[in-house]
Tab-separated table of C-alpha atoms and ligand atoms in Angstrom:
chain	number	residue	atom	x	y	z
A	1	MET	CA	30.608	0.315	-23.066
A	2	LYS	CA	31.293	-0.731	-19.461
A	3	VAL	CA	29.638	1.698	-17.084
A	4	LEU	CA	29.540	1.956	-13.293
A	5	VAL	CA	26.341	3.572	-12.006
A	6	THR	CA	26.636	4.846	-8.447
A	7	GLY	CA	23.276	5.116	-6.697
A	8	GLY	CA	21.937	2.820	-9.399
A	9	ALA	CA	19.371	1.302	-7.026
A	10	GLY	CA	17.672	4.678	-6.514
A	11	TYR	CA	14.803	6.212	-8.443
A	12	VAL	CA	16.471	7.889	-11.436
A	13	GLY	CA	19.460	5.551	-11.114
A	14	SER	CA	17.485	2.311	-11.512
A	15	HIS	CA	15.638	3.616	-14.570
A	16	THR	CA	18.960	4.663	-16.099
A	17	VAL	CA	20.539	1.262	-15.359
A	18	ARG	CA	17.717	-0.447	-17.172
A	19	TRP	CA	17.798	2.040	-20.053
A	20	LEU	CA	21.553	1.612	-20.608
A	21	SER	CA	21.417	-2.187	-20.273
A	22	GLN	CA	18.582	-2.467	-22.776
A	23	ARG	CA	20.610	-0.446	-25.258
A	24	GLY	CA	23.720	-2.569	-25.077
A	25	ASP	CA	25.913	-1.114	-22.340
A	26	ARG	CA	27.398	-3.407	-19.701
A	27	VAL	CA	26.354	-1.882	-16.397
A	28	TRP	CA	27.505	-2.374	-12.801
A	29	ILE	CA	25.609	-0.814	-9.934
A	30	TYR	CA	27.429	0.582	-6.893
A	31	ASP	CA	25.006	1.477	-4.100
A	32	ASP	CA	25.021	1.367	-0.302
A	33	LEU	CA	21.239	0.735	-0.238
A	34	SER	CA	20.759	3.481	2.354
A	35	ARG	CA	17.981	4.872	0.151
A	36	GLY	CA	17.874	2.662	-2.911
A	37	HIS	CA	16.168	-0.691	-3.410
A	38	ARG	CA	17.956	-3.941	-4.033
A	39	GLU	CA	14.875	-5.184	-5.909
A	40	ALA	CA	15.112	-2.331	-8.434
A	41	VAL	CA	18.252	-3.671	-10.125
A	42	PRO	CA	19.510	-6.965	-11.559
A	43	ALA	CA	21.361	-9.115	-9.036
A	44	ASP	CA	24.386	-10.178	-11.025
A	45	GLN	CA	26.056	-6.800	-11.460
A	46	PHE	CA	25.272	-5.282	-8.095
A	47	ILE	CA	28.042	-4.154	-5.739
A	48	LYS	CA	27.017	-3.016	-2.275
A	49	GLY	CA	29.403	-0.288	-1.242
A	50	ASP	CA	29.871	3.151	0.261
A	51	LEU	CA	31.337	5.983	-1.802
A	52	LEU	CA	33.744	6.703	1.038
A	53	ASP	CA	35.192	3.185	0.774
A	54	ALA	CA	38.022	4.082	-1.614
A	55	ASN	CA	39.428	0.540	-1.859
A	56	LYS	CA	36.088	-0.981	-2.773
A	57	LEU	CA	35.417	1.723	-5.348
A	58	GLU	CA	38.818	1.326	-6.970
A	59	ALA	CA	38.333	-2.436	-7.132
A	60	ALA	CA	34.856	-2.009	-8.657
A	61	LEU	CA	36.272	0.272	-11.346
A	62	PHE	CA	39.448	-1.649	-12.067
A	63	GLU	CA	38.287	-5.254	-11.885
A	64	ASN	CA	35.336	-4.655	-14.177
A	65	GLY	CA	37.244	-2.607	-16.741
A	66	ILE	CA	34.923	0.384	-16.283
A	67	GLU	CA	35.177	3.041	-19.015
A	68	ALA	CA	32.758	5.662	-17.667
A	69	VAL	CA	30.773	6.465	-14.532
A	70	VAL	CA	27.229	7.734	-14.093
A	71	HIS	CA	27.061	9.231	-10.619
A	72	PHE	CA	23.692	9.399	-8.843
A	73	ALA	CA	24.652	8.360	-5.326
A	74	GLY	CA	23.831	11.025	-2.771
A	75	ALA	CA	21.086	12.484	-0.651
A	76	SER	CA	18.472	14.717	-2.297
A	77	LEU	CA	15.913	16.121	0.105
A	78	VAL	CA	15.961	19.876	0.465
A	79	GLY	CA	14.265	19.982	3.880
A	80	GLU	CA	16.501	17.276	5.337
A	81	SER	CA	19.572	19.110	4.049
A	82	VAL	CA	18.675	22.163	6.126
A	83	GLU	CA	18.290	20.081	9.278
A	84	ARG	CA	21.210	17.705	8.644
A	85	PRO	CA	23.782	19.484	6.455
A	86	ASP	CA	26.440	17.014	7.652
A	87	ILE	CA	24.713	14.229	5.674
A	88	TYR	CA	24.743	16.342	2.525
A	89	TYR	CA	28.344	17.486	2.732
A	90	ARG	CA	29.552	13.996	3.648
A	91	ASN	CA	27.514	11.929	1.160
A	92	ASN	CA	27.360	14.381	-1.704
A	93	VAL	CA	30.626	16.325	-1.503
A	94	ALA	CA	33.052	14.005	0.319
A	95	GLY	CA	31.473	10.966	-1.392
A	96	SER	CA	31.870	12.496	-4.851
A	97	LEU	CA	35.459	13.498	-4.133
A	98	SER	CA	36.223	9.947	-3.034
A	99	LEU	CA	34.698	8.653	-6.275
A	100	LEU	CA	36.724	11.071	-8.415
A	101	GLU	CA	39.916	10.099	-6.622
A	102	ALA	CA	39.192	6.408	-7.159
A	103	MET	CA	38.539	7.136	-10.837
A	104	ARG	CA	41.803	9.065	-11.063
A	105	ALA	CA	43.706	6.238	-9.400
A	106	VAL	CA	42.565	3.747	-12.052
A	107	GLY	CA	42.536	6.148	-15.018
A	108	VAL	CA	38.764	6.469	-15.608
A	109	THR	CA	38.067	10.087	-16.538
A	110	ARG	CA	34.535	10.239	-17.967
A	111	ILE	CA	31.573	10.934	-15.728
A	112	VAL	CA	27.949	11.987	-16.008
A	113	PHE	CA	26.855	13.684	-12.799
A	114	SER	CA	23.339	13.929	-11.416
A	115	SER	CA	22.893	17.606	-10.599
A	116	THR	CA	19.756	19.612	-9.895
A	117	THR	CA	17.803	22.776	-10.503
A	118	ALA	CA	18.478	23.540	-6.824
A	119	VAL	CA	21.855	24.971	-7.908
A	120	TYR	CA	19.965	28.057	-9.180
A	121	GLY	CA	18.235	28.834	-5.877
A	122	THR	CA	15.351	31.221	-6.515
A	123	PRO	CA	15.987	32.536	-10.035
A	124	GLU	CA	14.316	35.751	-11.098
A	125	MET	CA	13.976	34.844	-14.756
A	126	MET	CA	11.899	32.061	-16.289
A	127	PRO	CA	12.527	29.782	-18.039
A	128	ILE	CA	15.890	28.981	-16.487
A	129	THR	CA	18.913	28.839	-18.791
A	130	GLU	CA	22.338	27.568	-17.768
A	131	SER	CA	23.730	31.107	-17.869
A	132	LEU	CA	21.631	32.283	-14.904
A	133	PRO	CA	23.571	32.837	-11.664
A	134	LEU	CA	24.172	29.827	-9.443
A	135	ALA	CA	22.826	30.844	-6.063
A	136	PRO	CA	21.715	27.795	-4.069
A	137	ILE	CA	19.644	28.483	-0.975
A	138	ASN	CA	20.036	25.214	0.930
A	139	PRO	CA	22.813	22.704	1.743
A	140	TYR	CA	21.496	20.244	-0.865
A	141	GLY	CA	21.880	22.839	-3.637
A	142	PHE	CA	25.276	23.935	-2.259
A	143	SER	CA	26.513	20.340	-2.164
A	144	LYS	CA	25.623	19.781	-5.832
A	145	ARG	CA	27.020	23.153	-6.840
A	146	CYS	CA	30.235	22.287	-5.037
A	147	VAL	CA	30.589	18.978	-6.908
A	148	GLU	CA	29.985	20.758	-10.214
A	149	GLN	CA	32.916	23.043	-9.367
A	150	ILE	CA	35.120	20.104	-8.377
A	151	LEU	CA	34.307	18.478	-11.726
A	152	ALA	CA	35.268	21.630	-13.591
A	153	ASP	CA	38.560	21.744	-11.682
A	154	TYR	CA	39.231	18.068	-12.384
A	155	GLN	CA	38.502	18.757	-16.017
A	156	SER	CA	41.175	21.464	-16.182
A	157	ALA	CA	43.730	19.799	-13.948
A	158	TYR	CA	43.341	16.114	-14.764
A	159	GLY	CA	41.606	16.030	-18.150
A	160	PHE	CA	38.309	14.694	-16.822
A	161	SER	CA	35.400	14.891	-19.211
A	162	PHE	CA	31.996	15.383	-17.616
A	163	ALA	CA	28.369	16.313	-18.035
A	164	ALA	CA	26.480	17.752	-15.066
A	165	LEU	CA	22.787	17.232	-15.794
A	166	ARG	CA	20.536	19.583	-13.848
A	167	TYR	CA	17.190	17.870	-13.512
A	168	PHE	CA	14.012	19.691	-12.783
A	169	ASN	CA	11.310	17.560	-11.113
A	170	ALA	CA	11.884	13.890	-11.946
A	171	ALA	CA	8.537	12.109	-12.188
A	172	GLY	CA	6.784	9.070	-13.659
A	173	ALA	CA	7.760	5.415	-13.843
A	174	SER	CA	8.771	2.806	-16.378
A	175	PRO	CA	5.872	2.306	-18.806
A	176	ASP	CA	5.555	-1.414	-18.000
A	177	GLY	CA	4.914	-0.545	-14.338
A	178	ASP	CA	7.917	-2.549	-13.074
A	179	LEU	CA	10.073	0.307	-11.794
A	180	GLY	CA	8.966	3.461	-10.055
A	181	GLU	CA	9.363	5.969	-7.267
A	182	ASP	CA	9.582	4.635	-3.701
A	183	HIS	CA	11.010	6.910	-1.010
A	184	THR	CA	10.724	6.501	2.744
A	185	PRO	CA	9.374	8.810	3.930
A	186	GLU	CA	7.783	10.070	0.712
A	187	SER	CA	7.965	13.836	0.314
A	188	HIS	CA	7.388	14.366	-3.416
A	189	LEU	CA	4.138	15.760	-4.706
A	190	ILE	CA	3.028	13.234	-7.347
A	191	PRO	CA	3.613	10.050	-5.290
A	192	ILE	CA	1.849	11.630	-2.318
A	193	VAL	CA	-1.152	12.665	-4.425
A	194	LEU	CA	-1.341	9.148	-5.868
A	195	GLN	CA	-1.187	7.689	-2.347
A	196	VAL	CA	-4.299	9.749	-1.594
A	197	ALA	CA	-5.925	8.249	-4.708
A	198	LEU	CA	-5.031	4.785	-3.391
A	199	GLY	CA	-6.650	5.558	-0.034
A	200	GLN	CA	-3.302	5.394	1.794
A	201	ARG	CA	-3.578	9.033	2.876
A	202	GLU	CA	-6.673	11.065	3.616
A	203	GLN	CA	-5.765	14.201	1.704
A	204	ILE	CA	-3.038	16.159	0.024
A	205	VAL	CA	-1.839	19.293	1.785
A	206	ILE	CA	-0.997	22.077	-0.658
A	207	PHE	CA	2.021	23.918	0.718
A	208	GLY	CA	0.824	27.504	0.299
A	209	ASP	CA	-1.575	29.159	-2.152
A	210	ASP	CA	-0.360	32.733	-1.746
A	211	TYR	CA	2.556	32.671	-4.203
A	212	GLN	CA	2.775	35.144	-7.078
A	213	THR	CA	1.555	32.563	-9.602
A	214	PRO	CA	-1.755	32.397	-11.505
A	215	ASP	CA	-3.488	30.101	-8.982
A	216	GLY	CA	-1.245	30.977	-6.023
A	217	THR	CA	0.461	27.550	-5.842
A	218	CYS	CA	4.051	26.681	-6.820
A	219	ILE	CA	4.906	25.833	-10.407
A	220	ARG	CA	7.341	23.062	-11.358
A	221	ASP	CA	8.603	21.450	-14.556
A	222	TYR	CA	8.000	17.669	-14.319
A	223	VAL	CA	10.245	15.536	-16.522
A	224	HIS	CA	9.799	11.805	-17.067
A	225	VAL	CA	12.406	9.569	-15.471
A	226	ASP	CA	12.964	7.627	-18.724
A	227	ASP	CA	13.611	10.892	-20.558
A	228	LEU	CA	16.243	11.634	-17.913
A	229	ALA	CA	17.703	8.157	-18.485
A	230	ALA	CA	17.887	8.843	-22.225
A	231	ALA	CA	19.746	12.095	-21.567
A	232	HIS	CA	22.343	10.237	-19.486
A	233	GLN	CA	22.907	7.813	-22.315
A	234	ALA	CA	23.270	10.666	-24.820
A	235	ALA	CA	25.734	12.445	-22.519
A	236	LEU	CA	27.768	9.256	-22.131
A	237	SER	CA	28.044	8.840	-25.873
A	238	ILE	CA	29.259	12.408	-26.294
A	239	LEU	CA	31.835	12.039	-23.530
A	240	CYS	CA	33.022	8.733	-24.898
A	241	SER	CA	33.251	9.530	-28.594
A	242	PRO	CA	36.907	9.540	-29.602
A	243	GLY	CA	38.658	12.858	-29.392
A	244	ASP	CA	35.665	14.791	-28.098
A	245	SER	CA	36.502	15.013	-24.435
A	246	GLN	CA	39.212	17.616	-24.794
A	247	ALA	CA	37.445	19.573	-27.495
A	248	VAL	CA	34.230	20.286	-25.599
A	249	ALA	CA	34.426	23.317	-23.315
A	250	PRO	CA	33.397	22.578	-19.717
A	251	GLN	CA	30.606	25.117	-19.630
A	252	LYS	CA	28.839	23.303	-22.458
A	253	LEU	CA	28.402	20.278	-20.252
A	254	PHE	CA	26.219	21.844	-17.589
A	255	MET	CA	22.747	21.136	-18.891
A	256	ASN	CA	19.172	21.645	-17.768
A	257	LEU	CA	16.700	18.818	-18.265
A	258	GLY	CA	13.014	19.664	-18.149
A	259	ILE	CA	10.084	19.680	-20.569
A	260	GLY	CA	9.918	23.475	-20.585
A	261	ARG	CA	6.369	23.656	-19.301
A	262	GLY	CA	5.365	24.378	-15.723
A	263	TYR	CA	2.402	22.975	-13.796
A	264	SER	CA	1.091	24.391	-10.547
A	265	VAL	CA	0.429	22.173	-7.532
A	266	ARG	CA	-3.303	22.556	-8.164
A	267	GLU	CA	-2.862	21.562	-11.805
A	268	VAL	CA	-0.883	18.485	-10.762
A	269	ILE	CA	-3.701	17.436	-8.422
A	270	ASP	CA	-6.286	17.974	-11.192
A	271	VAL	CA	-4.282	15.871	-13.636
A	272	CYS	CA	-3.986	13.106	-11.007
A	273	ARG	CA	-7.770	13.247	-10.469
A	274	ALA	CA	-8.370	12.898	-14.205
A	275	VAL	CA	-5.863	10.054	-14.651
A	276	THR	CA	-6.941	8.021	-11.600
A	277	GLY	CA	-10.656	8.794	-11.594
A	278	HIS	CA	-10.426	9.438	-7.833
A	279	GLU	CA	-11.635	12.520	-6.043
A	280	ILE	CA	-8.351	13.247	-4.133
A	281	PRO	CA	-9.308	15.645	-1.336
A	282	ALA	CA	-6.944	18.630	-1.020
A	283	VAL	CA	-6.500	21.237	1.695
A	284	VAL	CA	-4.283	24.306	1.813
A	285	GLY	CA	-1.583	24.442	4.475
A	286	PRO	CA	1.289	26.819	5.180
A	287	ARG	CA	4.167	27.313	2.765
A	288	ARG	CA	7.056	24.846	2.976
A	289	PRO	CA	10.201	26.854	3.791
A	290	GLY	CA	12.646	27.104	0.892
A	291	ASP	CA	10.162	26.462	-1.943
A	292	PRO	CA	10.780	28.790	-4.904
A	293	PRO	CA	7.480	29.919	-6.502
A	294	GLU	CA	8.355	28.794	-10.021
A	295	LEU	CA	10.998	26.562	-11.633
A	296	VAL	CA	10.721	25.914	-15.376
A	297	ALA	CA	13.585	24.775	-17.583
A	298	ASN	CA	14.938	26.031	-20.812
A	299	SER	CA	16.529	22.799	-22.053
A	300	SER	CA	17.527	23.985	-25.501
A	301	LEU	CA	21.208	23.380	-24.761
A	302	ALA	CA	20.564	19.685	-24.024
A	303	GLN	CA	18.313	19.479	-27.056
A	304	ARG	CA	21.090	20.865	-29.214
A	305	GLU	CA	24.167	19.240	-27.698
A	306	LEU	CA	22.693	15.866	-26.749
A	307	ASN	CA	20.067	15.752	-29.485
A	308	TRP	CA	17.680	15.166	-26.566
A	309	GLN	CA	13.925	15.442	-26.987
A	310	PRO	CA	11.708	14.436	-24.086
A	311	LYS	CA	9.124	11.875	-25.235
A	312	TYR	CA	6.738	12.658	-22.393
A	313	THR	CA	5.735	16.231	-23.081
A	314	SER	CA	2.536	16.415	-21.038
A	315	LEU	CA	1.937	15.871	-17.353
A	316	GLU	CA	-0.954	13.499	-18.157
A	317	SER	CA	1.373	11.080	-19.932
A	318	ILE	CA	3.863	11.232	-17.052
A	319	VAL	CA	1.230	10.695	-14.351
A	320	GLU	CA	-0.262	7.753	-16.279
A	321	THR	CA	3.021	5.857	-15.910
A	322	ALA	CA	3.347	6.825	-12.234
A	323	TRP	CA	-0.216	5.660	-11.573
A	324	ARG	CA	0.472	2.289	-13.216
A	325	TRP	CA	3.468	1.782	-10.898
A	326	HIS	CA	1.685	2.930	-7.729
A	327	SER	CA	-1.476	0.960	-8.376
A	328	GLN	CA	0.476	-2.215	-9.185
A	329	HIS	CA	2.900	-1.692	-6.253
A	330	PRO	CA	0.916	0.082	-3.513
A	331	ASN	CA	3.697	-0.724	-1.042
A	332	GLY	CA	6.524	0.104	-3.421
A	333	PHE	CA	9.359	-2.383	-3.679
A	334	ALA	CA	8.505	-3.858	-0.265
A	335	GLU	CA	6.359	-6.583	-1.795
A	336	ASP	CA	9.141	-7.587	-4.202
A	337	LYS	CA	11.599	-7.993	-1.345
A	338	VAL	CA	13.984	-10.901	-1.579
A	339	SER	CA	16.447	-12.073	0.987
A	340	VAL	CA	19.871	-10.986	-0.196
A	341	GLU	CA	23.321	-11.458	1.275
A	342	SER	CA	25.325	-8.267	0.890
B	1	UFG	N1	4.077	20.015	-2.443
B	1	UFG	C1	2.872	20.194	-1.793
B	1	UFG	N2	2.459	19.223	-0.934
B	1	UFG	C2	3.193	18.081	-0.689
B	1	UFG	C3	4.429	17.919	-1.366
B	1	UFG	C4	4.849	18.904	-2.230
B	1	UFG	O1	2.179	21.186	-1.980
B	1	UFG	O2	2.756	17.248	0.131
B	1	UFG	C5	4.539	21.047	-3.382
B	1	UFG	C6	5.867	21.663	-2.999
B	1	UFG	O3	5.680	22.711	-2.098
B	1	UFG	C7	6.401	22.103	-4.355
B	1	UFG	C8	5.814	21.080	-5.324
B	1	UFG	O4	4.738	20.448	-4.622
B	1	UFG	O5	5.884	23.350	-4.687
B	1	UFG	C9	6.814	20.026	-5.729
B	1	UFG	O6	7.392	19.500	-4.550
B	1	UFG	P1	8.322	18.203	-4.539
B	1	UFG	O7	8.698	17.950	-3.112
B	1	UFG	O8	7.679	17.112	-5.298
B	1	UFG	O9	9.574	18.649	-5.385
B	1	UFG	P2	10.545	19.905	-5.166
B	1	UFG	O10	10.219	20.854	-6.270
B	1	UFG	O11	10.514	20.438	-3.803
B	1	UFG	O12	11.939	19.195	-5.277
B	1	UFG	C10	12.534	18.928	-6.488
B	1	UFG	C11	13.495	17.758	-6.351
B	1	UFG	C12	14.647	18.146	-5.469
B	1	UFG	C13	15.255	19.418	-5.992
B	1	UFG	C14	14.224	20.489	-6.033
B	1	UFG	C15	14.793	21.765	-6.537
B	1	UFG	O13	12.832	16.641	-5.809
B	1	UFG	O14	15.608	17.107	-5.469
B	1	UFG	O15	13.190	20.075	-6.902
B	1	UFG	O16	13.946	22.816	-6.260
B	1	UFG	F1	16.248	19.838	-5.192
């Protein structure tokens, strides 16, 4: 199948590009490189472009005979979204609308969308099923929720077929250590803890230990990035199997992706200590505004509908892959940098 992956040079995007390519799909990457890394994807099928550039998008879809889109492009930092909502509504909402219109113009109607647990806000019940209320508490969550609604409306009005995959905490790296997580600035827990192990930071600051959880720190469900990639491939095959797109009800295609087990911040640090063999000093700081105390997935819908089973079912196995990446690439993709004409 010929697939366009927007945001394919980003963290989950680049792992998905590689996963799809290795399994026989023909993949093109459309990315503006504002946050992604040129070095994370093969050169020959890379298109540098902005989602708001409708002409470029239409050409990318039409000229390459694209049959389906996997849509990662967008901004994804909760804290930044509160300070700069304009970025989130422009990149995530207006950008997605521009993509859908380009798809409509050239007759491509199948899309897998990168959504998030942030659409649930602060749910009162754990684990989280897809039937819980959608009540985002920050512009990032609202922007993703809004795109989910647009997709549902495009499904009814224009016959689009879509899967919105709601990831919990994406983590880990490709097992060979070639691809991994590299954000600037880094704000995610596991990479930061591993930077402490590498001696690049003095300590990890735990954002609050007075939550209503067993050890007082926040609990998250960490899911391996290759397991997320596998779910995208499974969703694509469902959307693209003949006759299925009209038969599947839209609500069936909103799916949680997590391993179904939560780890507290303190547990994450302990696992990183065990995996790396480093002491990793930790101190407790104030809470980070907007952090829900606990987010754990019920992914039984994805398991049933996509026949998806995460291969990495323990945090140890996930952190081992992340540690391989970080120790082999202490400066991320920077050391792989090549001079590229865009
Ligand atoms: N944390 C710390 N110290 C740090 C960094 C993080 O204690 O230096 C804590 C956070 O407070 C949180 C946990 O570690 O409790 C995980 O934080 P991350 O920043 O790694 O991940 P989030 O859970 O905040 O964010 C993830 C995704 C977002 C998504 C969000 C939904 O990265 O894209 O889940 O809640 F929106």
